[in-house]
Amino acid sequence: MQIQYQLTYDDVLTFQEYETRYSTRHKIRGRLFHFLIVLFVFLLVVWLMIPLTPVLFQFENRSTYYILTFGLAVLIALISAPFLKKIYVPVILWQYKQLFKKTKDRRWPRPIAIILKSEGLNVKSVHNGIKEDIDVSWESVQKARDYEDLYFLYIQKREALIIPKKAGTITTEQQEKLRELLKQHFSNIN
């Protein structure tokens, strides 16, 4: 069976989003980012409140100012932590978009033709007049993921073939055949 489609910029960004949300590397980086941004909020509140606390509150004991300042900073950092956790993925996707703009990346849309066979895939594409013809055996596909309107067939740890499954890109018959073929080789595809 042969599937022909245009790999789009949005398909690539969806793959980057999936990687950012679910890869081990980004989970670790996301936790570190979250810790650092919460620490930044804490330090910012402390920095702002140290000069403001004596002006706003009249206490005789200087340690009360510090307790109030640090207590308020901890409270604000804890309240903001759940919201700050959600900004990692949008920040990383924004960085990818800026990188694509800065490098004037013109790889998309890109015509792709995939021939699905019982022993593997043959992927053909053209970019800047350079023709690629790659044979990939099913054994060399490390994992397959079904995400939104795409399938990701990982041929390396962070590199995947992106195959759309949305209507209008491939026919309903092709969608069914593709799903059945992927189910034969990967247990996580429904």
Short mmCIF file of C-alpha atoms in Angstrom, two decimals:
data_model
loop_
_atom_site.label_atom_id
_atom_site.label_comp_id
_atom_site.label_asym_id
_atom_site.label_seq_id
_atom_site.Cartn_x
_atom_site.Cartn_y
_atom_site.Cartn_z
CA MET A 1 0.00 0.00 0.00
CA GLN A 2 1.27 3.47 -0.85
CA ILE A 3 0.42 6.67 1.02
CA GLN A 4 1.23 10.06 -0.41
CA TYR A 5 0.89 13.26 1.59
CA GLN A 6 2.40 16.63 2.35
CA LEU A 7 4.38 16.78 5.59
CA THR A 8 3.50 20.20 6.99
CA TYR A 9 5.06 22.61 9.45
CA ASP A 10 2.11 21.96 11.80
CA ASP A 11 2.78 18.19 11.69
CA VAL A 12 6.40 18.80 12.70
CA LEU A 13 5.34 21.15 15.51
CA THR A 14 2.85 18.54 16.73
CA PHE A 15 5.71 16.03 16.87
CA GLN A 16 7.81 18.55 18.82
CA GLU A 17 4.88 19.10 21.19
CA TYR A 18 4.54 15.35 21.75
CA GLU A 19 8.27 15.03 22.44
CA THR A 20 8.16 18.00 24.82
CA ARG A 21 5.21 16.60 26.76
CA TYR A 22 6.18 12.93 26.98
CA SER A 23 9.89 12.31 26.44
CA THR A 24 12.03 11.49 29.47
CA ARG A 25 14.51 14.18 28.52
CA HIS A 26 11.86 16.89 28.53
CA LYS A 27 10.22 15.58 31.69
CA ILE A 28 13.54 16.06 33.50
CA ARG A 29 14.12 19.45 31.91
CA GLY A 30 10.52 20.43 32.69
CA ARG A 31 10.96 19.61 36.38
CA LEU A 32 14.19 21.59 36.52
CA PHE A 33 12.56 24.50 34.68
CA HIS A 34 9.61 24.40 37.10
CA PHE A 35 11.89 24.38 40.14
CA LEU A 36 13.95 27.28 38.80
CA ILE A 37 10.94 29.42 37.84
CA VAL A 38 9.32 28.88 41.26
CA LEU A 39 12.65 29.75 42.90
CA PHE A 40 12.80 32.87 40.74
CA VAL A 41 9.30 33.91 41.87
CA PHE A 42 10.29 33.31 45.49
CA LEU A 43 13.45 35.42 45.15
CA LEU A 44 11.62 38.15 43.25
CA VAL A 45 9.00 38.45 45.99
CA VAL A 46 11.72 38.55 48.65
CA TRP A 47 13.61 41.21 46.68
CA LEU A 48 10.47 43.31 46.32
CA MET A 49 9.20 42.84 49.86
CA ILE A 50 12.40 43.54 51.83
CA PRO A 51 12.27 47.29 51.11
CA LEU A 52 8.44 47.42 51.07
CA THR A 53 7.67 45.56 54.30
CA PRO A 54 8.93 48.31 56.66
CA VAL A 55 6.96 50.89 54.66
CA LEU A 56 3.74 48.87 54.60
CA PHE A 57 3.88 47.44 58.12
CA GLN A 58 5.07 49.00 61.36
CA PHE A 59 6.69 46.37 63.58
CA GLU A 60 9.14 47.02 66.37
CA ASN A 61 11.01 43.77 65.89
CA ARG A 62 13.16 43.53 62.73
CA SER A 63 12.88 39.72 62.62
CA THR A 64 9.11 40.08 62.18
CA TYR A 65 9.77 41.88 58.89
CA TYR A 66 11.91 39.01 57.66
CA ILE A 67 9.45 36.36 58.79
CA LEU A 68 6.61 38.22 57.07
CA THR A 69 8.69 38.74 53.90
CA PHE A 70 9.84 35.12 53.62
CA GLY A 71 6.42 33.77 54.61
CA LEU A 72 4.74 35.87 51.93
CA ALA A 73 7.37 34.81 49.37
CA VAL A 74 6.82 31.12 50.19
CA LEU A 75 3.05 31.55 50.00
CA ILE A 76 3.16 33.31 46.62
CA ALA A 77 5.66 30.76 45.24
CA LEU A 78 3.44 27.85 46.37
CA ILE A 79 0.28 29.44 44.97
CA SER A 80 1.94 30.19 41.62
CA ALA A 81 3.67 26.78 41.31
CA PRO A 82 0.77 24.89 39.63
CA PHE A 83 0.35 27.68 37.07
CA LEU A 84 4.07 27.94 36.41
CA LYS A 85 4.26 24.19 35.76
CA LYS A 86 2.04 24.62 32.71
CA ILE A 87 4.30 27.10 30.89
CA TYR A 88 7.18 24.76 30.04
CA VAL A 89 5.61 23.21 26.91
CA PRO A 90 4.45 26.56 25.43
CA VAL A 91 7.89 28.08 26.08
CA ILE A 92 9.68 25.20 24.34
CA LEU A 93 7.28 25.29 21.38
CA TRP A 94 7.77 29.04 21.11
CA GLN A 95 11.55 28.42 21.01
CA TYR A 96 11.12 25.90 18.18
CA LYS A 97 8.98 28.37 16.23
CA GLN A 98 11.58 31.10 16.72
CA LEU A 99 14.34 28.75 15.62
CA PHE A 100 12.42 27.80 12.47
CA LYS A 101 11.81 31.49 11.71
CA LYS A 102 15.39 32.53 12.41
CA THR A 103 16.88 29.83 10.21
CA LYS A 104 14.23 30.49 7.53
CA ASP A 105 13.55 26.77 7.47
CA ARG A 106 11.69 26.01 4.24
CA ARG A 107 11.38 22.23 4.50
CA TRP A 108 7.59 22.30 4.71
CA PRO A 109 5.31 21.45 3.10
CA ARG A 110 7.25 18.49 1.84
CA PRO A 111 5.91 15.71 -0.37
CA ILE A 112 6.25 12.26 1.19
CA ALA A 113 5.42 8.87 -0.29
CA ILE A 114 5.45 5.82 1.96
CA ILE A 115 5.11 2.31 0.66
CA LEU A 116 3.99 0.01 3.45
CA LYS A 117 5.05 -3.63 3.06
CA SER A 118 4.96 -6.66 5.28
CA GLU A 119 8.74 -6.42 5.86
CA GLY A 120 8.89 -2.64 6.41
CA LEU A 121 8.48 0.78 4.87
CA ASN A 122 9.97 2.59 1.94
CA VAL A 123 9.97 6.36 2.43
CA LYS A 124 10.51 8.73 -0.47
CA SER A 125 10.69 12.51 -0.23
CA VAL A 126 12.10 15.48 -2.08
CA HIS A 127 13.61 18.57 -0.48
CA ASN A 128 15.47 21.31 -2.37
CA GLY A 129 15.83 19.02 -5.36
CA ILE A 130 17.42 16.26 -3.25
CA LYS A 131 15.57 12.96 -3.45
CA GLU A 132 15.59 10.69 -0.43
CA ASP A 133 14.73 7.02 -0.67
CA ILE A 134 14.93 5.19 2.65
CA ASP A 135 14.06 1.57 3.43
CA VAL A 136 13.11 0.92 7.05
CA SER A 137 12.42 -2.58 8.34
CA TRP A 138 9.73 -3.02 10.99
CA GLU A 139 12.41 -4.32 13.38
CA SER A 140 14.33 -1.05 13.14
CA VAL A 141 11.27 1.00 14.15
CA GLN A 142 11.91 1.41 17.87
CA LYS A 143 8.38 2.42 18.85
CA ALA A 144 5.16 3.78 17.41
CA ARG A 145 2.92 6.42 18.91
CA ASP A 146 -0.62 7.47 18.05
CA TYR A 147 -1.05 11.16 18.91
CA GLU A 148 -3.87 13.43 17.79
CA ASP A 149 -4.05 13.19 13.97
CA LEU A 150 -0.61 11.63 13.51
CA TYR A 151 1.36 8.45 13.91
CA PHE A 152 5.01 8.72 14.94
CA LEU A 153 7.25 5.81 13.97
CA TYR A 154 10.51 6.26 15.83
CA ILE A 155 13.55 5.20 13.86
CA GLN A 156 15.91 6.76 16.41
CA LYS A 157 15.48 8.02 19.95
CA ARG A 158 14.36 11.52 18.86
CA GLU A 159 13.66 11.04 15.18
CA ALA A 160 10.41 9.72 13.82
CA LEU A 161 8.54 9.27 10.60
CA ILE A 162 5.44 11.41 10.85
CA ILE A 163 2.40 9.90 9.15
CA PRO A 164 -0.89 11.79 9.16
CA LYS A 165 -4.11 9.90 9.74
CA LYS A 166 -6.54 12.79 9.35
CA ALA A 167 -9.27 12.79 6.75
CA GLY A 168 -8.38 14.80 3.69
CA THR A 169 -4.73 13.85 3.93
CA ILE A 170 -5.17 10.13 3.35
CA THR A 171 -8.30 8.22 2.38
CA THR A 172 -10.46 6.33 4.86
CA GLU A 173 -9.39 3.05 3.24
CA GLN A 174 -5.71 4.00 3.64
CA GLN A 175 -6.36 4.98 7.27
CA GLU A 176 -7.84 1.54 8.01
CA LYS A 177 -5.07 -0.37 6.22
CA LEU A 178 -2.41 1.74 7.94
CA ARG A 179 -3.95 1.19 11.38
CA GLU A 180 -4.23 -2.57 10.79
CA LEU A 181 -0.63 -2.83 9.59
CA LEU A 182 0.65 -0.82 12.56
CA LYS A 183 -1.45 -2.92 14.98
CA GLN A 184 0.25 -6.05 13.61
CA HIS A 185 3.68 -4.68 14.55
CA PHE A 186 2.98 -2.48 17.60
CA SER A 187 0.73 -3.47 20.49
CA ASN A 188 0.11 0.10 21.67
CA ILE A 189 -1.70 1.17 18.47
CA ASN A 190 -5.48 0.91 18.82
#
